[in-house]
Coordinates of C-alpha atoms in Angstrom, one line a residue:
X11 CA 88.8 114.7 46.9
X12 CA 92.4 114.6 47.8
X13 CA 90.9 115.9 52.0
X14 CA 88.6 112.8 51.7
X15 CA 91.2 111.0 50.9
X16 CA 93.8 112.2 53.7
X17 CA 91.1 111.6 56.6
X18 CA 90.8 108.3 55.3
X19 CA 94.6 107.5 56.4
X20 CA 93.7 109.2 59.6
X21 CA 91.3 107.2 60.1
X22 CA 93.0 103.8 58.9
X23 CA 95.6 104.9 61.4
X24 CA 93.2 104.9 64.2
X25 CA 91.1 101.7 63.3
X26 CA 94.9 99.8 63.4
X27 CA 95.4 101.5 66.6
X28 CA 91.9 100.1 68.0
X29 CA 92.2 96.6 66.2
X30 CA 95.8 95.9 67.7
X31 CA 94.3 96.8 71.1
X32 CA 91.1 94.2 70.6
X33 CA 94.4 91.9 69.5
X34 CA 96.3 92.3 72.8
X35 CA 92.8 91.5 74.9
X36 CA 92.3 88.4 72.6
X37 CA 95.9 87.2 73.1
X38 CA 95.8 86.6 76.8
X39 CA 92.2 85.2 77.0
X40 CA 93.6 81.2 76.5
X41 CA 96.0 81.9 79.9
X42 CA 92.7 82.4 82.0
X43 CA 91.9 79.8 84.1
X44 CA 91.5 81.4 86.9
X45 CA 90.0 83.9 89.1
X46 CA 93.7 84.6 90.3
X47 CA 95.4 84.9 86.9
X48 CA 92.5 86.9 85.5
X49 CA 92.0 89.5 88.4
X50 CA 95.5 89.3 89.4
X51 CA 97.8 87.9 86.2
X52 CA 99.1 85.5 88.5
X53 CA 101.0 87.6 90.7
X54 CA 103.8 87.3 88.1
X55 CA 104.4 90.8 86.4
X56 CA 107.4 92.7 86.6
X57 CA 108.3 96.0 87.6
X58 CA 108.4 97.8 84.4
X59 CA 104.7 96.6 83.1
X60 CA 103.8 98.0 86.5
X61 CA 105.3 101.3 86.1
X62 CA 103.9 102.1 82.8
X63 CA 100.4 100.8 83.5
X64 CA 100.0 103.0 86.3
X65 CA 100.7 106.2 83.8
X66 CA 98.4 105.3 81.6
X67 CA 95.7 104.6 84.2
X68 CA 96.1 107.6 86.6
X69 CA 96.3 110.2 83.2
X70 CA 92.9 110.6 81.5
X71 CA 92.2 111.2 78.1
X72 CA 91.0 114.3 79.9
X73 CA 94.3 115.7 80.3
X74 CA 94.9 115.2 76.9
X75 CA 91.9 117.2 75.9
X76 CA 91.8 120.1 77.8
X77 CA 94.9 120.0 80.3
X78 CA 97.1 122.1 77.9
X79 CA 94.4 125.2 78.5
X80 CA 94.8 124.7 81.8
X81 CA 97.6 127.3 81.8
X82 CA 95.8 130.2 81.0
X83 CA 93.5 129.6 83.7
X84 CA 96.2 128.7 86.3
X85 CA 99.4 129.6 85.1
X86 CA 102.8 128.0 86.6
X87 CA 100.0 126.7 89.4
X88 CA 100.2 123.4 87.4
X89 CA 103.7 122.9 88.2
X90 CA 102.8 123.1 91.9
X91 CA 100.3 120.2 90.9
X92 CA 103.6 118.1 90.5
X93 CA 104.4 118.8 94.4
X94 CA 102.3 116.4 95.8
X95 CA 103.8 113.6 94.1
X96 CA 107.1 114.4 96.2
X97 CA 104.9 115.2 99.2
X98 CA 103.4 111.6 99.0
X99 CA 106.0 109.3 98.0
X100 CA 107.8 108.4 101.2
X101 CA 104.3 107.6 103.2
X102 CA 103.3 105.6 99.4
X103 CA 106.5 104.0 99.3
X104 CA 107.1 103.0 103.2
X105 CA 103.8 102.3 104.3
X106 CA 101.6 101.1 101.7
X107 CA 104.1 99.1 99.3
X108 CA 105.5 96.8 101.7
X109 CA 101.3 96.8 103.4
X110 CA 100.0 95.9 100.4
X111 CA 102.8 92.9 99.4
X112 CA 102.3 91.7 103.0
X113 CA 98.9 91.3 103.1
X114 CA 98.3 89.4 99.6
X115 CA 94.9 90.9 99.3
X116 CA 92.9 90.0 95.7
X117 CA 91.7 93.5 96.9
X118 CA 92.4 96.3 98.8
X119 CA 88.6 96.4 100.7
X120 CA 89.3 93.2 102.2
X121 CA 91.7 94.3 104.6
X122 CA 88.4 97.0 105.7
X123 CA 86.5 93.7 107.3
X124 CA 89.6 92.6 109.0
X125 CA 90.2 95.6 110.7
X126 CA 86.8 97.2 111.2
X127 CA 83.7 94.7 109.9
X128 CA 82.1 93.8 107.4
X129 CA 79.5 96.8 106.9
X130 CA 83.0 99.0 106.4
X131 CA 84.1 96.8 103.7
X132 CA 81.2 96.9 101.6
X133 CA 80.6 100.8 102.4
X134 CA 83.8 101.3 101.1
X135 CA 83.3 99.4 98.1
X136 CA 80.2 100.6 97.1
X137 CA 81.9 104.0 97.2
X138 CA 84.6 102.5 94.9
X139 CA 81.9 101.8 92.5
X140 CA 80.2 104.6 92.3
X141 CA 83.3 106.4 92.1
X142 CA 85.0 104.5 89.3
X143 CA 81.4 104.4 87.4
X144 CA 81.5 108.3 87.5
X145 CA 85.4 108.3 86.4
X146 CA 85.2 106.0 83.6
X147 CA 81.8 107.9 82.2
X148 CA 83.4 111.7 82.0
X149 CA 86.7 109.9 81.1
X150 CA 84.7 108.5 77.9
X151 CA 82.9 111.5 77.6
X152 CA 84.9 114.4 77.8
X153 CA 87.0 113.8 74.8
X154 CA 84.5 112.7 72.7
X155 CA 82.4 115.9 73.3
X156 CA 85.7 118.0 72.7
X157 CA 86.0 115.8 69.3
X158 CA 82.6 116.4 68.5
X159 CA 82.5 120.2 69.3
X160 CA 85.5 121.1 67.4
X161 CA 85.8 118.7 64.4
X162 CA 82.4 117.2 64.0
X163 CA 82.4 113.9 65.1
X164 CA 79.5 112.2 66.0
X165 CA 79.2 112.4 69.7
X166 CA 77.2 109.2 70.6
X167 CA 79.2 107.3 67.6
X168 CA 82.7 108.0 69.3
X169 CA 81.4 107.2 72.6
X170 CA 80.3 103.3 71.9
X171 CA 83.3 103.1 69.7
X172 CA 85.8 104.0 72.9
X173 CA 83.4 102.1 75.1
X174 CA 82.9 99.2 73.4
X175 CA 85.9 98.4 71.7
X176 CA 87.6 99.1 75.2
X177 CA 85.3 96.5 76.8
X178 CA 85.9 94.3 74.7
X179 CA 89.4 94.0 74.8
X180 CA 89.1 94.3 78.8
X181 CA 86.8 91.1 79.1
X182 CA 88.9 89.0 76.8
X183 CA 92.1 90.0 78.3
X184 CA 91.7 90.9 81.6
X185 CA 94.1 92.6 84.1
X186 CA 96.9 91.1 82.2
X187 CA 95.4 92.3 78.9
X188 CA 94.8 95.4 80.5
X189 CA 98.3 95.9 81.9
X190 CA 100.2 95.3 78.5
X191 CA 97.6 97.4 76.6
X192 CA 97.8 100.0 79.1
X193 CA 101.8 99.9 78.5
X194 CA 101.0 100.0 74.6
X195 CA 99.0 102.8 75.5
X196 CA 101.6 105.1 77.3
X197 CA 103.9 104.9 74.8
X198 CA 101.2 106.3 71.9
X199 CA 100.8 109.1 75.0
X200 CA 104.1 109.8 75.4
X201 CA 104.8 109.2 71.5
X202 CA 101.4 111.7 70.5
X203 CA 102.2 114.4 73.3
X204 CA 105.8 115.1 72.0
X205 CA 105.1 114.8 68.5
X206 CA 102.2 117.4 69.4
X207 CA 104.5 119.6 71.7
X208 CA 107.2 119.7 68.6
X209 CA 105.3 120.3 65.9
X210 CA 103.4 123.5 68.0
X211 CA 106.8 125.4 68.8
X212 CA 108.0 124.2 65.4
X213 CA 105.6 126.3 63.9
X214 CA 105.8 129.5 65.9
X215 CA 108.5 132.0 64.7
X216 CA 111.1 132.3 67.2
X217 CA 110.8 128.5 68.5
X218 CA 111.0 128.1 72.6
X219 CA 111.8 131.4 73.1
X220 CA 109.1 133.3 71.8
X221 CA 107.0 130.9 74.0
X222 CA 108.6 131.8 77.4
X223 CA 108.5 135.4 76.1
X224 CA 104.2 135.4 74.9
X225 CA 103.8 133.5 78.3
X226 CA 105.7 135.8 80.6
X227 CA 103.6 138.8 79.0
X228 CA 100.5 137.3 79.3
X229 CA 101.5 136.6 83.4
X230 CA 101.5 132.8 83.3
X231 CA 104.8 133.1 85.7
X232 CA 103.0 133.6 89.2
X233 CA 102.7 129.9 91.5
X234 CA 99.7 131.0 93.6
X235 CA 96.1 132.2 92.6
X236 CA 95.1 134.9 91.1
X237 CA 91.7 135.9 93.4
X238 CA 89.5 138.8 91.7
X239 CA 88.8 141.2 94.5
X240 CA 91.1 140.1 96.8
X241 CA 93.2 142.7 97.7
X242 CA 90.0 145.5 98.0
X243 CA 88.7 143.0 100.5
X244 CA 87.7 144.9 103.8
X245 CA 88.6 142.0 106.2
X246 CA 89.6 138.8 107.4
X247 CA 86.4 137.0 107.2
X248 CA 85.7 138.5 103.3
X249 CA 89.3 137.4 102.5
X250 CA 88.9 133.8 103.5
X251 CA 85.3 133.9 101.8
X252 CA 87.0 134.8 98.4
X253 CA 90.0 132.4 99.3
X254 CA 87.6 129.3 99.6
X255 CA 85.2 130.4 96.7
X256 CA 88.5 130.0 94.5
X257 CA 88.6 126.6 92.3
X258 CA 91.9 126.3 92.8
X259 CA 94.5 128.2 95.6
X260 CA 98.1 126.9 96.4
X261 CA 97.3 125.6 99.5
X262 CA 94.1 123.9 97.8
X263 CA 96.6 122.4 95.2
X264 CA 98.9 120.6 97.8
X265 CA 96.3 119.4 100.3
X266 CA 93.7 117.9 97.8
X267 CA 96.8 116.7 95.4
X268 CA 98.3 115.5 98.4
X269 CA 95.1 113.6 99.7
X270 CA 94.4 112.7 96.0
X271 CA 97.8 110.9 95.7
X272 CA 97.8 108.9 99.0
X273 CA 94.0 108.1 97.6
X274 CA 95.0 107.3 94.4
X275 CA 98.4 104.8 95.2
X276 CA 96.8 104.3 98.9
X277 CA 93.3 103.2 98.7
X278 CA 92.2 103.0 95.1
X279 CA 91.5 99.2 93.8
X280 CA 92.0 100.9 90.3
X281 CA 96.1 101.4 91.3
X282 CA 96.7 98.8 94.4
X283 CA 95.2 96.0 92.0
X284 CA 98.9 96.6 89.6
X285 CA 100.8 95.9 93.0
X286 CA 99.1 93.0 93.8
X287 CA 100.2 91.7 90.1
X288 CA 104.0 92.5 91.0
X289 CA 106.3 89.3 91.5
X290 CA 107.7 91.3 94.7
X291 CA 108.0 94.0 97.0
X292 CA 110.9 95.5 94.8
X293 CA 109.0 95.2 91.5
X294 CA 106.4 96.7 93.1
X295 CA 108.8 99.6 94.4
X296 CA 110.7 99.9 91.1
X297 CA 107.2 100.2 89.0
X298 CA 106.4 103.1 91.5
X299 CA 109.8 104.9 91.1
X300 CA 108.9 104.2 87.2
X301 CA 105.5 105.4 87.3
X302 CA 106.8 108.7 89.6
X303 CA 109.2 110.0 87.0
X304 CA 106.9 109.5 84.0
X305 CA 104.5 111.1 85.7
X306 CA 106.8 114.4 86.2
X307 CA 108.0 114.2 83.0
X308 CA 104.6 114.1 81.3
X309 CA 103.0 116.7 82.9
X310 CA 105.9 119.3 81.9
X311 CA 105.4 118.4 78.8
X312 CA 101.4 119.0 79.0
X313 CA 102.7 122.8 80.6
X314 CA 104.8 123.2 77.8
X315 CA 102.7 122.2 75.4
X316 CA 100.0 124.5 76.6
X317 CA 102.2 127.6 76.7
X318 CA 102.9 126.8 73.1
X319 CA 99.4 126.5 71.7
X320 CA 98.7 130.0 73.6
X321 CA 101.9 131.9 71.6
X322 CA 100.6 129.8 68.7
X323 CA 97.2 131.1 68.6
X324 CA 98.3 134.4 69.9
X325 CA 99.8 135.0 66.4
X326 CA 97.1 132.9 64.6
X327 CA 93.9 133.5 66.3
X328 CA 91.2 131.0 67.2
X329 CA 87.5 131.2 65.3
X330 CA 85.7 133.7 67.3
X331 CA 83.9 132.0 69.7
X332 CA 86.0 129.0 70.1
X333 CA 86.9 128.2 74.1
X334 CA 90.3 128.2 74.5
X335 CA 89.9 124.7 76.6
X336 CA 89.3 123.6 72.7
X337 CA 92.5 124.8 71.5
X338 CA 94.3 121.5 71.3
X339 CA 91.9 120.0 69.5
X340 CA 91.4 122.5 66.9
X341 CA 94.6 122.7 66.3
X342 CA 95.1 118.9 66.0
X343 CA 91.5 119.1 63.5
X344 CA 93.4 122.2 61.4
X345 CA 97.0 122.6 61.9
X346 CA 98.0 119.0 61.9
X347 CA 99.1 117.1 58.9
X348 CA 97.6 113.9 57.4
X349 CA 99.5 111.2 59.5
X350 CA 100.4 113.2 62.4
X351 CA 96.5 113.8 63.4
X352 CA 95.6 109.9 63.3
X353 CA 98.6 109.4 65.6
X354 CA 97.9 112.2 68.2
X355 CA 93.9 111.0 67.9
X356 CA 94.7 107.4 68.5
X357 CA 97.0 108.8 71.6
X358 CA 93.8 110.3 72.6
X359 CA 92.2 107.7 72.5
X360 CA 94.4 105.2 74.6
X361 CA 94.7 107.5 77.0
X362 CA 90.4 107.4 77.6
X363 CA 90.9 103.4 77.4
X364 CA 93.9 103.1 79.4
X365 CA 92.2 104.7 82.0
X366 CA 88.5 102.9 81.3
X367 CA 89.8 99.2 81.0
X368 CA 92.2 99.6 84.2
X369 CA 88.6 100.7 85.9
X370 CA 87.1 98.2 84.5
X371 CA 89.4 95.4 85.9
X372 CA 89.8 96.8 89.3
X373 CA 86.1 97.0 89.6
X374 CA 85.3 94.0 89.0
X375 CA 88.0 92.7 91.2
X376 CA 86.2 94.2 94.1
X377 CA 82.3 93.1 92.7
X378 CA 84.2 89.4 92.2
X379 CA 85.9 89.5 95.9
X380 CA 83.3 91.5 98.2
X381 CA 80.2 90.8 96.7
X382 CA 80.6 87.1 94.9
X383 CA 82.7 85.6 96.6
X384 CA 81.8 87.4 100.4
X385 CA 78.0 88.1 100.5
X386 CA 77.1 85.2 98.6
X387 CA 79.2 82.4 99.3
X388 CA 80.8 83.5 102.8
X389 CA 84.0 83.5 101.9
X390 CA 86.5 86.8 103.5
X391 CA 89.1 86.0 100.8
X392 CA 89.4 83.9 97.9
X393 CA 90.7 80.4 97.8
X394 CA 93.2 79.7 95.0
X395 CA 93.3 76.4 95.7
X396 CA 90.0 75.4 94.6
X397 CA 89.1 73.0 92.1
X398 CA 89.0 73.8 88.3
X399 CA 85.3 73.7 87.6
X400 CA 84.9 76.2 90.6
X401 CA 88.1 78.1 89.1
X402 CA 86.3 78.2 85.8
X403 CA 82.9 79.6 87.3
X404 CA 84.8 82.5 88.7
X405 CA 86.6 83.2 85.7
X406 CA 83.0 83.3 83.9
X407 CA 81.6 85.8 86.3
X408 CA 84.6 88.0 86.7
X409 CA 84.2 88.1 82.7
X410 CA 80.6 88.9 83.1
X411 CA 80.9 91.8 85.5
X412 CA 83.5 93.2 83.2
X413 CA 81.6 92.7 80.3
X414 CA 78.2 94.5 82.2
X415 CA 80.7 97.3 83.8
X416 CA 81.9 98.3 80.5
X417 CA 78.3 98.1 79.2
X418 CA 77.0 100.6 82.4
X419 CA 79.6 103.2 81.9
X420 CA 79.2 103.2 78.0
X421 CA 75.4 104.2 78.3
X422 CA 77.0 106.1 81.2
X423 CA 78.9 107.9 79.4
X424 CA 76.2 109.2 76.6
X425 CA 73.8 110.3 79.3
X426 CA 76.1 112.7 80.6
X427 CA 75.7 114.8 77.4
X428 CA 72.0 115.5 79.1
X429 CA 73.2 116.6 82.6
X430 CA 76.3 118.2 80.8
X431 CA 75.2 122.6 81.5
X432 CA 76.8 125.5 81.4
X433 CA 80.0 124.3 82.9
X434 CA 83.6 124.1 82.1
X435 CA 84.6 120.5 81.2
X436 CA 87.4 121.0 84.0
X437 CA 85.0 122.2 86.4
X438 CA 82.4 118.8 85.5
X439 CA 85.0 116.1 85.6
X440 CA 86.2 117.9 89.3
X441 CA 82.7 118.0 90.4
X442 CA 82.0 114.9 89.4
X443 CA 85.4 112.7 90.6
X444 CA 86.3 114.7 93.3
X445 CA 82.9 114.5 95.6
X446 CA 84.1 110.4 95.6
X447 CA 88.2 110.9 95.4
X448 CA 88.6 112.0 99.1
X449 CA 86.2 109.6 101.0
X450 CA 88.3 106.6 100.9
X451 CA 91.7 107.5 102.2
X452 CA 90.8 108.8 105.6
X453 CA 88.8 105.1 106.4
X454 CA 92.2 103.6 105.5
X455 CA 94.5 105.7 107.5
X456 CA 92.0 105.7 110.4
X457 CA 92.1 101.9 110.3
X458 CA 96.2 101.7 109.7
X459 CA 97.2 103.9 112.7
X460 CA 94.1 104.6 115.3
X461 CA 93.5 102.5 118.1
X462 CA 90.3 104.2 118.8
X463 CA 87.8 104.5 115.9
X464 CA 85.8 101.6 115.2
X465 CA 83.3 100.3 112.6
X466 CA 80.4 102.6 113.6
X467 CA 82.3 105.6 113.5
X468 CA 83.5 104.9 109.8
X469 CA 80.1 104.3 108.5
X470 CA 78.3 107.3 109.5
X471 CA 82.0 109.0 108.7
X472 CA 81.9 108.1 105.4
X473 CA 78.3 108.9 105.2
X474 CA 78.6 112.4 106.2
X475 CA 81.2 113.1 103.9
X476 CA 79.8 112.1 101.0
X477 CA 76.6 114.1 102.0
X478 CA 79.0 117.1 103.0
X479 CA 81.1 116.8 99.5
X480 CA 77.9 116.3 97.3
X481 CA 76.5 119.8 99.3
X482 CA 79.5 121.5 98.6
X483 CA 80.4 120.5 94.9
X484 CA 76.7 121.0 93.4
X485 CA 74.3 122.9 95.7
X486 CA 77.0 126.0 96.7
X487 CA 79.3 127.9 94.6
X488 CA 82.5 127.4 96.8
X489 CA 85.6 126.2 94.7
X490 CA 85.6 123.0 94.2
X491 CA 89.3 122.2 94.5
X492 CA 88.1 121.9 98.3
X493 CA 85.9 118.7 98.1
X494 CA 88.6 116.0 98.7
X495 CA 90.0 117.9 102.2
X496 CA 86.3 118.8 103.1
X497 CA 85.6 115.0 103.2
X498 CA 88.9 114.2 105.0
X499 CA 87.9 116.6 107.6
X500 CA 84.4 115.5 108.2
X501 CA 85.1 111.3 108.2
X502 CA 88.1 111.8 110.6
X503 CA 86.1 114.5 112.8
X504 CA 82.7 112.5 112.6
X505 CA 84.7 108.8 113.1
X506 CA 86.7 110.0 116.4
X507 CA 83.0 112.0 117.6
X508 CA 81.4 108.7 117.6
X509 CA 84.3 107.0 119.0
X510 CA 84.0 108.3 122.1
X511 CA 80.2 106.3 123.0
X512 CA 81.5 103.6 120.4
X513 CA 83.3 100.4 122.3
X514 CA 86.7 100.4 121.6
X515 CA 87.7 97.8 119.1
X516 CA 88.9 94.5 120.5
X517 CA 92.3 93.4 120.4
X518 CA 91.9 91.0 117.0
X519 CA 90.3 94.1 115.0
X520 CA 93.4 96.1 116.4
X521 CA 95.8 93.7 115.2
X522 CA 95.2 95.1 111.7
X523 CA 97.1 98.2 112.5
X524 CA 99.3 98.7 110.2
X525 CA 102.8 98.5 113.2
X526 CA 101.2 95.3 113.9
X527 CA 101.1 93.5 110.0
X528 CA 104.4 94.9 109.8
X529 CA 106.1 93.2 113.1
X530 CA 104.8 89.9 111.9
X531 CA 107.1 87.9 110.4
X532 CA 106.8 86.8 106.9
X533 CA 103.4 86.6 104.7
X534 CA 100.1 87.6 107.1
X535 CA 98.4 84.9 105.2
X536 CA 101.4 82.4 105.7

């Protein structure tokens, strides 16, 4: 009686988390009456909204779940997953910050039709889609599966709860909704992954140290992979087989983080949609500095919470049979006291929706702006100075494709319990996101800096690289830590092939480059 009783206050915990969220969604609906204030807030939010809405959205409820196992499999390689951060910041901060404020885009594929056409812009976007669809689903699904698995909760049940109730809030609120709730949402993170982290090394004998000392034994202290068979290899060519059929190498880690970073802060709607928000080019700057730092700082907590469920479970073994990817949650389901397990559950939680309704938004964004607004009424960018009947129609249908969006990835979301196999849910969610995450970034870079590739070259780029990514991730058994740099490869090789019986682009396309925005003086659209 007195268990019934305590999962009811875990569960009151979480259904206050998940009404003050639909709260925040309802609050900002009466501002919206506009296309610009609901896809864009207005331009009008400041620097630290910015910051912490980027954290939530760029960490998944999936590093929640299973991110703190990730150290058995890869050791200290995690901390070389923070390099690329560092690696990416000066070309993030000096090329696409000030880009991006220049341009004044509503979103980031319609600076594609300027510089290349208008089949480019809507390739691209159509790959956004997809992408983001795929993202949003495993991000919904993963840690409802894990929930499921380990403490019983209904899988389909916990999936339309964090879909729905995540849509809703999203299409009430929109981006602005979604910025505040995502900055609601980082704090329950932050607040849920240090309580977590405590209370673990709390409760092992011997505190910190015994943790550094069960990890060093167990050989978590190496920063490049450990490759069966590689040193018995007889040659080159068998070494570099072994090298590539790895998940995850150092060199993988930098140039995929690396390509997934300028990606992710360079080309993705989902993160340049919070700088088009900012008041200005600083508060723009200041939420990335913001957004950098918490990012460091929560990962090292994820590493050291992971070395601390391992020395916990080393002295209080796991249910045999029980993955050690589960170990978080089973130790939130058994080890956890009444109060502390709603808390860390409802941080869970906001960080699948944090990542869902920031999708959400920055999808329809681009379905508002290069499908709406350019396929069916002609119009390269939107007009903010249109009347308020037409203002009102636009807010309408950028509520619509939010409210279908969040619909398609719920339903998404349960059917990927039926292609779900014998596969690692790290392994999945990599298969799945990263045959999309490295396709963009190369069409923006090629467009930014060459003077050569055109919009023909792009296309079939883009096309061949999915193709090439898709082959790779699902039909071979190379590692798939490779996708993202095998798709860079083939869109710039492919692009500057076809370049060369391509015309060059004319003078207007070129004056897209990115030297050439930045020489102009003031606003492009000014």
């Amino acid at each position: 009686m007195q268990g019934v009783m305590y999962q009811w206050i875990d569960i009151f915990i979480i259904a206050t988390y998940m009404t003050a969220m639909i709260g925040v969604g309802s609050y900002f609906t009466r501002r919206q009456k506009s296309a610009s204030e609901y896809l864009l807030a207005s331009r009008e939010v400041g620097w630290f909204a910015i910051g912490l809405s980027l954290l939530g959205t760029l960490n998944s409820a999936i590093d929640y779940v299973i991110g703190p196992a990730q150290i058995i499999e890869f050791g200290f390689m995690n901390l070389v997953m923070i390099l690329p951060v560092f690696i990416s910041f000066p070309f993030i901060f000096k090329c696409f910050l000030p880009f991006y404020q220049r341009l004044r885009l509503y979103n980031c594929y319609e600076y594609l039709e300027h510089r290349f056409d208008v089949r480019v812009r809507i390739t691209v976007t159509l790959i956004f889609i997809l992408w983001r669809i795929a993202w949003m689903g495993t991000t919904l699904y993963l840690p409802a599966y894990v929930l499921n698995v380990v403490m019983g909760w209904d899988l389909f049940i916990t999936v339309a709860a964090l879909g729905l109730i995540t849509t809703a809030y999203t299409t009430l609120g929109g981006v602005r909704g979604a910025i505040w709730t995502d900055v609601a949402q980082a704090f329950v993170m932050f607040a849920g992954l240090i309580l977590a982290t405590v209370l673990v090394i709390h409760q092992i004998p011997g505190g910190f140290s015994q943790v550094w000392g069960v990890s060093r034994e167990a050989g978590f202290m190496y920063f490049t992979a450990k490759i069966p068979g590689m040193a018995d290899a007889p040659g080159l060519w068998s070494k570099l087989s072994l090298y590539f059929h790895a998940n995850l190498t150092f060199w993988s880690v930098i140039f995929v983080g690396t390509i997934s970073k300028l990606t992710s802060y360079g080309a993705d709607q989902v993160m340049v949609q919070r700088y088009l928000t900012a008041r200005s080019l600083q508060d723009s700057k200041n939420g990335f500095i913001l957004n950098s730092l918490a990012y460091v700082i929560y990962s090292l907590l994820f590493i050291l919470l992971g070395m601390g469920l391992f020395a916990y479970f080393k002295l209080n073994p796991l249910p045999e049979g029980t993955k050690y990817e589960y170990m978080f949650p089973y130790f939130i389901h058994c080890h956890l006291p009444v109060i502390m397990k709603g808390l860390v559950i409802a941080a869970i939680y906001a960080a699948a929706q944090s990542s869902v309704s920031s999708g959400i938004t920055a999808t329809s964004a681009a379905i508002f702006s290069d499908f709406y607004l350019r396929l069916f009424h002609g119009q390269i960018s939107a007009d903010e100075h249109v009347s308020e009947q037409v203002q009102r129609g636009q807010v309408r249908f950028s509520r619509f494709c939010a409210l279908g969006l969040g619909l398609c990835v719920t339903l998404f979301a349960c059917l990927i319990h039926y292609l779900h196999a014998n596969e690692s849910l790290f392994s999945l969610f990599n298969k799945m996101v990263g045959s999309f995450a490295g396709l963009i970034i190369p069409i923006f870079l090629l467009g930014m800096f060459s003077r050569r590739v055109g919009s023909l070259g792009v296309c079939l780029g883009a096309i061949c690289g999915f193709a090439a990514t898709y082959y790779w991730a699902f039909h071979t058994t190379l590692g798939y830590g490779w996708t993202s740099c095998v798709a860079f490869v083939v869109i710039v090789g492919v692009s500057y092939a076809v370049s060369v019986v391509e015309p060059r682009p004319s003078e207007e396309r070129l004056a897209w480059r990115w030297r050439s925005i930045m020489e102009r003086p003031g606003d492009v659209w000014e």
